[in-house]
mmCIF file of C-alpha atoms in Angstrom:
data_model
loop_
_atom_site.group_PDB
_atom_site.id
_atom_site.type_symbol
_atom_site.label_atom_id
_atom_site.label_comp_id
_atom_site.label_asym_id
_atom_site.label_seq_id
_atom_site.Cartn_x
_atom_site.Cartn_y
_atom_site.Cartn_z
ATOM 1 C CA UNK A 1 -16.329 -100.906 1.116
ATOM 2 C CA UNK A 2 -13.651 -100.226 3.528
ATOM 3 C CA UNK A 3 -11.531 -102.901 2.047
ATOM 4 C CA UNK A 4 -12.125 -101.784 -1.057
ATOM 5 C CA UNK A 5 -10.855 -97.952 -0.375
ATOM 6 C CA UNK A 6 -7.771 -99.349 1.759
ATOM 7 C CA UNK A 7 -6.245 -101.084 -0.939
ATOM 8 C CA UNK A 8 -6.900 -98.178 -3.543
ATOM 9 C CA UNK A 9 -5.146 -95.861 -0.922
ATOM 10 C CA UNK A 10 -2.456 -98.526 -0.809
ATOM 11 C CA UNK A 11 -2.152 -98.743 -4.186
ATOM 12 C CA UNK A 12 -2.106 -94.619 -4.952
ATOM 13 C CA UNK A 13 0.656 -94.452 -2.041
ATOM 14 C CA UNK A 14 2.571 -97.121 -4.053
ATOM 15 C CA UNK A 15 2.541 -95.253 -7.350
ATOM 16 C CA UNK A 16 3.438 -92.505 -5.585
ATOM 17 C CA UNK A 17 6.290 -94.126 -3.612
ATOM 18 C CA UNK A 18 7.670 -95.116 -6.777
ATOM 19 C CA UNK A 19 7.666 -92.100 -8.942
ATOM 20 C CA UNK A 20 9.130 -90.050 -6.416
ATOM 21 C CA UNK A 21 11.815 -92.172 -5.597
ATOM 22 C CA UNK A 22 12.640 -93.294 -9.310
ATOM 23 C CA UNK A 23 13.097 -89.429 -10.128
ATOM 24 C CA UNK A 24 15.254 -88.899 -7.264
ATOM 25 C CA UNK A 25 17.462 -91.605 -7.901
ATOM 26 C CA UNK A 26 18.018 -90.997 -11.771
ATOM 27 C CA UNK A 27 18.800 -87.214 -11.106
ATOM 28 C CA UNK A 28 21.408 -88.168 -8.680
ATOM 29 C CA UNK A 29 22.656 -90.710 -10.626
ATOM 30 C CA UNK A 30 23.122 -88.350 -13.360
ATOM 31 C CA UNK A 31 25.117 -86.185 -11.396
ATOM 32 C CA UNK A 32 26.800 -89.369 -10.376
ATOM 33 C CA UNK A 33 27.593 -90.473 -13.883
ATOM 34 C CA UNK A 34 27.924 -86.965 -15.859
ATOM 35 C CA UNK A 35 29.274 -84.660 -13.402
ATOM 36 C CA UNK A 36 31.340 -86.654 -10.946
ATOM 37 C CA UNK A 37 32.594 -89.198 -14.141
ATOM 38 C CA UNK A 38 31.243 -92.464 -12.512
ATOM 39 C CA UNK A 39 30.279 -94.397 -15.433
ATOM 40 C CA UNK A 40 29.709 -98.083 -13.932
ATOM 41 C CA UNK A 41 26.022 -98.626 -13.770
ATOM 42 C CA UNK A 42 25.747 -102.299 -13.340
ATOM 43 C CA UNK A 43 28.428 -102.497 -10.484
ATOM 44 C CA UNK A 44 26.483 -99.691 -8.868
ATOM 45 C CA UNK A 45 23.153 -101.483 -9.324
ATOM 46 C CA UNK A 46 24.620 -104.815 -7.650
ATOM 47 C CA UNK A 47 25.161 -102.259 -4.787
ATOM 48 C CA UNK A 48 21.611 -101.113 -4.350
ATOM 49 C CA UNK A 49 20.262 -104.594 -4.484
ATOM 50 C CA UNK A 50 22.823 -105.354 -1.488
ATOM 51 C CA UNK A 51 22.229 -102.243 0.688
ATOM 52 C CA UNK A 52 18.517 -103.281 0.089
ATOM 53 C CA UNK A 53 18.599 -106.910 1.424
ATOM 54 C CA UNK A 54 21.392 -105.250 4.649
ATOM 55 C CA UNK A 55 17.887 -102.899 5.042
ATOM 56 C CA UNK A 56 15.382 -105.517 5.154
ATOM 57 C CA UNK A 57 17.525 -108.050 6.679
ATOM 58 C CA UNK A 58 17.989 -105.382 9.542
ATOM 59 C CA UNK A 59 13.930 -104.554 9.622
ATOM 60 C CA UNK A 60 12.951 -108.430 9.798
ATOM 61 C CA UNK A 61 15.460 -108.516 13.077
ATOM 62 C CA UNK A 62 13.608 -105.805 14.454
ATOM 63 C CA UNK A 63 10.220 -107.438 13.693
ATOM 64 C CA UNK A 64 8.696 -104.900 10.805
ATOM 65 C CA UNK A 65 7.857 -108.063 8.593
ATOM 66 C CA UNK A 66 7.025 -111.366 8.599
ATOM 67 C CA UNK A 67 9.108 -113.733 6.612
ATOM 68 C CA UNK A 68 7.910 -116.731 4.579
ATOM 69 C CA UNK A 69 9.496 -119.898 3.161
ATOM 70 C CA UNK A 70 9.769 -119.602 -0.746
ATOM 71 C CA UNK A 71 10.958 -122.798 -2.455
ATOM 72 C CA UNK A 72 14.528 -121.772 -2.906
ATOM 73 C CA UNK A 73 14.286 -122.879 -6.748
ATOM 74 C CA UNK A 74 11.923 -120.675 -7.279
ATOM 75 C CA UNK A 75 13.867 -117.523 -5.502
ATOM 76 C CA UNK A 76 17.068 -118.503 -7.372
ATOM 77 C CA UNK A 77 15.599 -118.636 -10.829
ATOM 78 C CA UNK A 78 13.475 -115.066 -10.352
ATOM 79 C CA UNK A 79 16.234 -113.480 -8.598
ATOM 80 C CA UNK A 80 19.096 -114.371 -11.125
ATOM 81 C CA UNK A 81 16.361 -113.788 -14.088
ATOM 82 C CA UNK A 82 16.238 -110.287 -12.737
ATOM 83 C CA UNK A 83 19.729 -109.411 -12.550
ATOM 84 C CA UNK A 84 20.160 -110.620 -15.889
ATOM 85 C CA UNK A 85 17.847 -108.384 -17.302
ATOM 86 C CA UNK A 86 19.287 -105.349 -15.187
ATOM 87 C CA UNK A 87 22.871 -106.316 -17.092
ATOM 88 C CA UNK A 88 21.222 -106.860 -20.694
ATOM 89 C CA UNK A 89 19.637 -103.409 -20.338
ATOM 90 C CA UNK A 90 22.632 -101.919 -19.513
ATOM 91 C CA UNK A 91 24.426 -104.001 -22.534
ATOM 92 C CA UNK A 92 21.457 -102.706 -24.564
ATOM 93 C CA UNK A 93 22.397 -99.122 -23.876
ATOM 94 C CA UNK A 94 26.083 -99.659 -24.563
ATOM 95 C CA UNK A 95 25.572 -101.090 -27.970
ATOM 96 C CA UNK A 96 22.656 -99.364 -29.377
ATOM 97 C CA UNK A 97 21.499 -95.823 -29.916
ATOM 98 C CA UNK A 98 19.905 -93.765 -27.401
ATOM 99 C CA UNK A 99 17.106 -93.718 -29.460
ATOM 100 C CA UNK A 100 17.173 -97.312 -29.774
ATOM 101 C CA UNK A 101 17.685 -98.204 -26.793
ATOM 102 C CA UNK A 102 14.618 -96.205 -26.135
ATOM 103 C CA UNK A 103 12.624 -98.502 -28.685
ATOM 104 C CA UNK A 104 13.315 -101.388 -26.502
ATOM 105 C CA UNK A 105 11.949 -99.824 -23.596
ATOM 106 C CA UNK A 106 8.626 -99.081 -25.644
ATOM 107 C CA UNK A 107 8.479 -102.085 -26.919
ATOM 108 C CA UNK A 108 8.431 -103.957 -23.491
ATOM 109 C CA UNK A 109 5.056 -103.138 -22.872
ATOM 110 C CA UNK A 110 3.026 -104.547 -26.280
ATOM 111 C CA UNK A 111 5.594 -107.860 -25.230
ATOM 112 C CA UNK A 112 4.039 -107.708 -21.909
ATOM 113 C CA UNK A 113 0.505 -107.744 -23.280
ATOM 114 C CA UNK A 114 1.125 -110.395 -25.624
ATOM 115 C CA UNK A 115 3.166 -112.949 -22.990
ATOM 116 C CA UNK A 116 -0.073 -111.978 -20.450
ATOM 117 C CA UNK A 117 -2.585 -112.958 -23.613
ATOM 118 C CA UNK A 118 -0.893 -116.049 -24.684
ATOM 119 C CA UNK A 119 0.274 -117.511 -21.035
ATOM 120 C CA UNK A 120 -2.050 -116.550 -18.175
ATOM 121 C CA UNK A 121 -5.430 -116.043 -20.438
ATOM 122 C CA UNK A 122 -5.763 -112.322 -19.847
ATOM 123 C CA UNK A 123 -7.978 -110.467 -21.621
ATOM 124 C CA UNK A 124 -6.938 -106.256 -22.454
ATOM 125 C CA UNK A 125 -9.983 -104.114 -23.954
ATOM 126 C CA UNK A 126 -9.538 -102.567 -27.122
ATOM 127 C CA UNK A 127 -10.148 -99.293 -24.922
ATOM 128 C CA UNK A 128 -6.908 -100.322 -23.194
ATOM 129 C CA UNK A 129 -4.875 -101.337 -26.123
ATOM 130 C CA UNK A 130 -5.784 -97.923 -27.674
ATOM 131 C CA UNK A 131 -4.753 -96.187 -24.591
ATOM 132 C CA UNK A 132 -1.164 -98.059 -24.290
ATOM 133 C CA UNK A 133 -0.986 -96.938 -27.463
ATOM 134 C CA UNK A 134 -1.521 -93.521 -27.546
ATOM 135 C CA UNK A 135 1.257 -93.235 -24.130
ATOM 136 C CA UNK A 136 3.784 -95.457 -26.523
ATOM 137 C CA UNK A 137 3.368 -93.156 -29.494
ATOM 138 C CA UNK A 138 3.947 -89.634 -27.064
ATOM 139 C CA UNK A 139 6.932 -91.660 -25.162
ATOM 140 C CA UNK A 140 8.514 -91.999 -28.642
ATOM 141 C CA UNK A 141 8.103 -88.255 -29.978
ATOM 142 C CA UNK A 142 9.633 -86.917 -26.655
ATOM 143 C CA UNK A 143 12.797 -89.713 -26.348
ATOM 144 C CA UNK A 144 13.320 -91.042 -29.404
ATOM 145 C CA UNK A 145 15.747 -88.955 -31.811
ATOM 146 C CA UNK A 146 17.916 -91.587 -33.878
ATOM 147 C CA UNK A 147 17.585 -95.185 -34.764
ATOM 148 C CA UNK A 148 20.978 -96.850 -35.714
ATOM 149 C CA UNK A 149 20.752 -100.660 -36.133
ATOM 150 C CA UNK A 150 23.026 -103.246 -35.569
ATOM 151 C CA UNK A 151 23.257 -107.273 -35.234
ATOM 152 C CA UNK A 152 24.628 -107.605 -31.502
ATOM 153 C CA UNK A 153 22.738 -104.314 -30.309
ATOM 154 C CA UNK A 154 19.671 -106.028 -31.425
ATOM 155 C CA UNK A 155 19.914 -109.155 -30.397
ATOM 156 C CA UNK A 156 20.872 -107.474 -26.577
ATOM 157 C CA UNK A 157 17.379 -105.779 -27.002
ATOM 158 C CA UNK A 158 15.432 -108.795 -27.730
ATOM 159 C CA UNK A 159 16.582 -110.709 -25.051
ATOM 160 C CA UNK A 160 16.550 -107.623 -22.965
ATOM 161 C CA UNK A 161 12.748 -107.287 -23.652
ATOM 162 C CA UNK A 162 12.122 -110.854 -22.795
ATOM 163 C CA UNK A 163 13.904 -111.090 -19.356
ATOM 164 C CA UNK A 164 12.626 -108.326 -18.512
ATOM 165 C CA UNK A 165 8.491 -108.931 -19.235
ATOM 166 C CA UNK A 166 9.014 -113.015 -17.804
ATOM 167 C CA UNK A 167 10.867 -110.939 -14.388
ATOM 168 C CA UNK A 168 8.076 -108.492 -13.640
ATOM 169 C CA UNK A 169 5.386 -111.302 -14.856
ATOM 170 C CA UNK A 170 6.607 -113.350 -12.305
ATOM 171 C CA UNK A 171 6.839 -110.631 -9.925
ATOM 172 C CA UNK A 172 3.403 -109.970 -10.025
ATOM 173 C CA UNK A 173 2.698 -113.796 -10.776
ATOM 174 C CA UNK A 174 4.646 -115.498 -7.279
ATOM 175 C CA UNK A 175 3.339 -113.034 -5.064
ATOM 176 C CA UNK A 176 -0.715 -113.856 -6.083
ATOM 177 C CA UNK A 177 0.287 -117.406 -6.277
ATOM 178 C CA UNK A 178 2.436 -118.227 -3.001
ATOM 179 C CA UNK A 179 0.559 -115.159 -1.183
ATOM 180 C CA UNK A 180 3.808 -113.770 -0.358
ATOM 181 C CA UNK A 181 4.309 -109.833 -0.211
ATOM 182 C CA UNK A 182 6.201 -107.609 -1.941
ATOM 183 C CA UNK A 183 8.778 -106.934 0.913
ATOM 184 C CA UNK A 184 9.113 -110.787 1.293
ATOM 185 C CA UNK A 185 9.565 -111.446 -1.970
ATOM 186 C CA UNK A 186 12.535 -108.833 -2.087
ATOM 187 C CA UNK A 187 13.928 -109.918 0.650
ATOM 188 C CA UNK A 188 14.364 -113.668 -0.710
ATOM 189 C CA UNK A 189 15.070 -112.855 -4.235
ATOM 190 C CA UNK A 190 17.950 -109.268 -3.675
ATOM 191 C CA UNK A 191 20.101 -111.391 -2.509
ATOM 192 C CA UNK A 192 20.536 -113.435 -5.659
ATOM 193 C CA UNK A 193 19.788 -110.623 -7.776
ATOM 194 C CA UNK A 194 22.813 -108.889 -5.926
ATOM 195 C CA UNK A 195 25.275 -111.869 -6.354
ATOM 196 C CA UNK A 196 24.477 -112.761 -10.234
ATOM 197 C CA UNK A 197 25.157 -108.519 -10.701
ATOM 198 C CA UNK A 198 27.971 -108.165 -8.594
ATOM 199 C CA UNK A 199 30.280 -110.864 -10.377
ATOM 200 C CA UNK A 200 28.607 -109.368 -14.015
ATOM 201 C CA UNK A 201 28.884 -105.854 -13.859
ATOM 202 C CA UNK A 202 32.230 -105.393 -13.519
ATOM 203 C CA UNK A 203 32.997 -107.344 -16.579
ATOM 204 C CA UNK A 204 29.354 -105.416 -18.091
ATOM 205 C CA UNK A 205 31.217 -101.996 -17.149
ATOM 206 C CA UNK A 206 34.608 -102.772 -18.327
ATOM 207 C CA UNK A 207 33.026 -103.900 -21.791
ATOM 208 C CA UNK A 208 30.552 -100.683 -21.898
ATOM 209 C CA UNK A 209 33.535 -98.029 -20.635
ATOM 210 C CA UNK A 210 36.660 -99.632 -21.091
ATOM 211 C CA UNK A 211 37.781 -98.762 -17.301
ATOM 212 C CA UNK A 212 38.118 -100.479 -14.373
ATOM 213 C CA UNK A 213 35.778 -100.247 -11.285
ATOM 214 C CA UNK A 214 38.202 -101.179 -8.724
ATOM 215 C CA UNK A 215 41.045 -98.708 -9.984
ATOM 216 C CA UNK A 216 38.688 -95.779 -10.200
ATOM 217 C CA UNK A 217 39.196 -92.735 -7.869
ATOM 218 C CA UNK A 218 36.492 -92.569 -5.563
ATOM 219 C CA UNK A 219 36.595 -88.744 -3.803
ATOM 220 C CA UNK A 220 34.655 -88.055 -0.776
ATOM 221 C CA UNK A 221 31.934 -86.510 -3.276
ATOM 222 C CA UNK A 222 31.357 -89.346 -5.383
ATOM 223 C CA UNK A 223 31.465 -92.022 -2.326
ATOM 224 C CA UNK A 224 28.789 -89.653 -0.863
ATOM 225 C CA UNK A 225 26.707 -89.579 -4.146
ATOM 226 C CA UNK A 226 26.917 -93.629 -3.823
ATOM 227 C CA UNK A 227 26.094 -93.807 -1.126
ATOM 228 C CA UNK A 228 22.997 -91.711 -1.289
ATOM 229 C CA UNK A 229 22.276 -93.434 -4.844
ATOM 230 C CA UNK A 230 22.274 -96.651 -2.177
ATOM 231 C CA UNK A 231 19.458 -95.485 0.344
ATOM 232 C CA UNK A 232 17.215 -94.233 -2.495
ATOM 233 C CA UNK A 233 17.686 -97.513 -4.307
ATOM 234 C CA UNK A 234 16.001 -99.162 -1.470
ATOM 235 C CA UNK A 235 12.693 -97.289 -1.973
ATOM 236 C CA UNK A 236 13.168 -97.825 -5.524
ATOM 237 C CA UNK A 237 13.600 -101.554 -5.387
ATOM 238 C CA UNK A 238 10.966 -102.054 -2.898
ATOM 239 C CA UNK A 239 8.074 -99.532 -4.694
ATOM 240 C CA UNK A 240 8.959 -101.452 -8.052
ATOM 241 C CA UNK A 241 7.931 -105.319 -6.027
ATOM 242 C CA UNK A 242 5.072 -103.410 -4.092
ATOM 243 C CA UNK A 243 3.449 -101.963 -7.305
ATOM 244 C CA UNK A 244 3.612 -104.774 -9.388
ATOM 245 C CA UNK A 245 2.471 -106.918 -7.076
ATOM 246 C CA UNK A 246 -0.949 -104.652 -6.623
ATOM 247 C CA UNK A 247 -1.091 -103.873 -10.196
ATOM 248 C CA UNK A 248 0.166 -105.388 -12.504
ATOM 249 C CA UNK A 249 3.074 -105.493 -15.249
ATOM 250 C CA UNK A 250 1.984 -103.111 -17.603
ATOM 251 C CA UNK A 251 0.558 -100.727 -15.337
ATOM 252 C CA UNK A 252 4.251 -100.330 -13.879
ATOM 253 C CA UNK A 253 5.097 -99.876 -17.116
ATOM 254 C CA UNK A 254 3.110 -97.175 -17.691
ATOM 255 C CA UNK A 255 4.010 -95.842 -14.370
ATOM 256 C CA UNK A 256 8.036 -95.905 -15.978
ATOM 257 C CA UNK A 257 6.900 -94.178 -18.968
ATOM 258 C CA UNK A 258 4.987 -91.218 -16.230
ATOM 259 C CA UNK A 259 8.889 -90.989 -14.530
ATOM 260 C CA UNK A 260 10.353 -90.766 -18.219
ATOM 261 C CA UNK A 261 8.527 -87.199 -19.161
ATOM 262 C CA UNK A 262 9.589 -86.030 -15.364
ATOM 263 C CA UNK A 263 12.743 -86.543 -15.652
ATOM 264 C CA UNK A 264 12.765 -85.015 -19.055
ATOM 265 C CA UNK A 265 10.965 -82.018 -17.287
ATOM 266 C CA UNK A 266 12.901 -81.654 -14.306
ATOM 267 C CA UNK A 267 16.110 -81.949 -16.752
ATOM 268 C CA UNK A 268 15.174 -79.185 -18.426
ATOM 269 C CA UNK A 269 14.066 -76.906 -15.461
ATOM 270 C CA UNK A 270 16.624 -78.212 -12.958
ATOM 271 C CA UNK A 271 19.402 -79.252 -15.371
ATOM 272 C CA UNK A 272 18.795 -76.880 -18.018
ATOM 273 C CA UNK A 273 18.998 -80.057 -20.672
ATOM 274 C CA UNK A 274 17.800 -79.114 -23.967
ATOM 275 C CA UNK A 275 14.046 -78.978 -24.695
ATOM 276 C CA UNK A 276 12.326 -78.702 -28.233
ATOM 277 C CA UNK A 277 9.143 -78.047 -29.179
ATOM 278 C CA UNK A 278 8.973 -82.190 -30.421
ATOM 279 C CA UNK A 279 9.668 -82.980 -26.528
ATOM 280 C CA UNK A 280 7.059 -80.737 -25.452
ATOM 281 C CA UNK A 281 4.364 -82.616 -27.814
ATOM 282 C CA UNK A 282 5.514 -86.075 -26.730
ATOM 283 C CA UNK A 283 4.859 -85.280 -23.275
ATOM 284 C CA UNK A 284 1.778 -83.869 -23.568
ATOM 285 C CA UNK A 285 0.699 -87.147 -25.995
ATOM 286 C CA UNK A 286 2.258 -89.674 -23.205
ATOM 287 C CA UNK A 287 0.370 -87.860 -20.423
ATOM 288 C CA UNK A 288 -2.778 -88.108 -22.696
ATOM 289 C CA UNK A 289 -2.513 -91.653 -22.814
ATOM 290 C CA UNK A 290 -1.622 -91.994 -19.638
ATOM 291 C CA UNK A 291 -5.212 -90.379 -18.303
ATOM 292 C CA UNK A 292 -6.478 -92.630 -20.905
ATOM 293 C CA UNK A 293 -4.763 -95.740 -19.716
ATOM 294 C CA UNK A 294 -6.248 -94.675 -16.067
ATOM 295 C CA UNK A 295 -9.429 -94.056 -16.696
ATOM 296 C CA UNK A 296 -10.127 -96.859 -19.042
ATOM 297 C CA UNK A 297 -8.750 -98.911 -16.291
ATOM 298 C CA UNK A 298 -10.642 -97.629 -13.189
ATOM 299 C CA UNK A 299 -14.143 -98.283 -14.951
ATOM 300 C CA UNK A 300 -13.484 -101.656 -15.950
ATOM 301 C CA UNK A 301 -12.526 -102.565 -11.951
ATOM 302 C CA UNK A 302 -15.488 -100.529 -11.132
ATOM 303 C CA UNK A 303 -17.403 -102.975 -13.480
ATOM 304 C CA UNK A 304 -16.006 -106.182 -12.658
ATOM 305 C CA UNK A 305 -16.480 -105.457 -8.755
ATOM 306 C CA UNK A 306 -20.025 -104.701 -9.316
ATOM 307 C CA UNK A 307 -20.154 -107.864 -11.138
ATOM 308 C CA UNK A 308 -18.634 -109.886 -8.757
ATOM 309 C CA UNK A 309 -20.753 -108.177 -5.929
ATOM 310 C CA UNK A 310 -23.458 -109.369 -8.454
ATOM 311 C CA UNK A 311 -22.186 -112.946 -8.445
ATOM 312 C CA UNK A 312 -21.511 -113.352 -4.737
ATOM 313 C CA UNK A 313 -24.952 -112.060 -3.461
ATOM 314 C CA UNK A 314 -26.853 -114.219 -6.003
ATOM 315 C CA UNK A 315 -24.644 -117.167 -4.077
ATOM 316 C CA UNK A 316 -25.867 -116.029 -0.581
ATOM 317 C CA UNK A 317 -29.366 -116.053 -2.075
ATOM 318 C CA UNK A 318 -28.909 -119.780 -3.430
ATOM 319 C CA UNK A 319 -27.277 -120.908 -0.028
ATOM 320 C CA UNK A 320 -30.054 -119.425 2.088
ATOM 321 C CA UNK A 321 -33.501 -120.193 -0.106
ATOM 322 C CA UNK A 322 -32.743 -124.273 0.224
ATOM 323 C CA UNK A 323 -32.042 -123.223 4.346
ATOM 324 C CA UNK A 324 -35.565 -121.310 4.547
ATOM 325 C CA UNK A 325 -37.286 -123.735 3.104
ATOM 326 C CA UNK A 326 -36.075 -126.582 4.819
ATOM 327 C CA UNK A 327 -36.564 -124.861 7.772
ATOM 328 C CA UNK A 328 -40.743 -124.250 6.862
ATOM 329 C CA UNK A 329 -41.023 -127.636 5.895
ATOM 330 C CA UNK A 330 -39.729 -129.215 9.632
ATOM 331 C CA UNK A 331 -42.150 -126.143 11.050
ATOM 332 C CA UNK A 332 -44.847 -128.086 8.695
ATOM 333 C CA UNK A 333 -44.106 -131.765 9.931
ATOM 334 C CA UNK A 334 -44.351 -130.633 13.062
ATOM 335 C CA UNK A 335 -47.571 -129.129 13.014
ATOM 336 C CA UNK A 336 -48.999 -132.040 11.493
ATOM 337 C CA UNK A 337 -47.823 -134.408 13.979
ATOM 338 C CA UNK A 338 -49.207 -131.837 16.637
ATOM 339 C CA UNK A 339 -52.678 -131.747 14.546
ATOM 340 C CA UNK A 340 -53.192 -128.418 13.683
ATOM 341 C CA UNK A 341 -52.750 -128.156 9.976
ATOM 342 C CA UNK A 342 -54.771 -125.410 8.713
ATOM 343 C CA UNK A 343 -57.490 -127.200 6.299
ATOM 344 C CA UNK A 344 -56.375 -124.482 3.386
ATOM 345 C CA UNK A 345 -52.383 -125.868 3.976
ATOM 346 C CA UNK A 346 -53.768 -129.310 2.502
ATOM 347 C CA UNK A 347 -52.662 -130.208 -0.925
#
């Protein structure tokens, strides 16, 4: 039972962890990108993945985790999967509609579900389905205001979606599988990540803004803004591994949707971005399903860990019955060889 409450702590500080950082670090990014004119996402991304690997690299010296031996194949096909993703989501953006763009997000979670059904054999309740959609219909009233289609924009999206579901699949996938951590897992894979973004974004950025990253003017201001962007991006990175790997895919991606409608509120009370009465009813919607989404969810762990304490005692009981009465049977033989056998014991 203590187990049992550990890991839910664990798994509350987690969300936690990963809301509060993911807020932080999109409102200062914003001030990075509107206010201080910094427009070059992807670069900036390849710089959070390295800071993070410098921070765990510098925590494993000093003993705060254990590494463990990945098959390098594996590491350089999730971590370059990964940074792909980061750069077609950014490409996404660039080409498509906000609202769009927007759509593709949404739509990453029903892709989830159906990879999760068709590949690994998992099963979502109706209850669940209903929930996920219920959050997906409230995220698209608040963020969703035009839909402009085009050829390369959605082709970006598709493959967008896909990289993205198979990189947070396997997220949650390697770390069950090769019983490896969250923090190890990051530690193998930001490396690669960082490299595959690095030599990318630059070309990403100059395509998106049509300016250079290496000729812009970086004033004390905006270096300090990067540079706090950096150390948040470390939480970020490692809440995003840690979550998925005690959740699972689509609850982080419920989790993003949670972070969407804050940052939406704390734009318009911190910002003072405009708010209509249609954001206002998304939210509330999205929030809805979101209690949905968690409730549904805690009962049916609640029932399938009364089941399995079900299951396992009902082993015990078939391991120790054939022990017992083994055990009266030699006490049997033995009084018979000794002579006393009770007349009434005779068959």
């Amino acid at each position: 039972m203590g187990e049992t409450s550990g890991y839910q702590l664990g798994v509350i500080g987690a969300l936690a962890l990963s809301v509060a950082s993911s807020v932080a670090i999109v409102i200062c990014n914003k001030a990075l990108m509107s206010n201080l004119g910094f427009p070059f996402a992807t670069t900036l991304t390849s710089w959070h993945l390295m800071v993070t690997f410098c921070t765990l690299h510098v925590a494993q010296r000093f003993n705060v985790f254990e590494t463990k031996s990945i098959e390098m194949k594996t590491v350089v096909f999730f971590g370059i999967l990964n940074g792909v993703s980061i750069g077609l989501l950014n490409l996404s953006l660039g080409f498509n509609s906000i609202g769009f763009y927007q759509m593709t997000k949404l739509a990453i979670i029903p892709f989830t579900v159906l990879l999760e059904t068709v590949f690994l054999k998992k099963q979502f309740s109706q209850k669940i389905k209903l929930s996920l959609f219920v959050l997906l219909l409230g995220v698209g009233i608040a963020s969703i205001t035009d839909l402009q289609l085009n050829f390369v924009g959605s082709v970006l999206s598709l493959l967008a979606i896909a990289t993205t579901c198979v990189g947070q699949i396997l997220t949650n996938t390697i770390q069950k599988r090769l019983n490896v951590t969250s923090t190890q897992l990051l530690y193998h894979s930001a490396p690669f990540q960082a490299a595959i973004l690095f030599v990318s974004g630059p070309v990403v950025d100059q395509c998106l803004t049509k300016q250079n990253v290496f000729a812009h003017k970086y004033t004390p201001v905006v270096l300090a803004f990067i540079i706090l962007s950096c150390l948040i991006s470390v939480s970020v990175n490692f809440s995003t591994f840690l979550v998925i790997g005690k959740t699972s895919p689509v609850t982080y991606q419920v989790l993003g949707h949670l972070k969407t409608c804050l940052v939406l509120g704390f734009g318009y009370t911190l910002l003072h971005d405009p708010f209509t009465e249609r954001n206002i009813l998304g939210i509330l919607v999205a929030i809805f399903g979101m209690g949905l989404y968690s409730y549904f969810c805690t009962h049916e762990n609640k029932k399938k860990q009364n089941s399995d304490l079900l299951i396992s005692s009902q082993i015990k009981e078939r391991e120790t019955t054939p022990l017992l009465v083994h055990q009266d049977k030699d006490n049997h033989e033995v009084k018979k060889s000794n002579g006393i056998i009770n007349k009434d014991s005779v068959v």
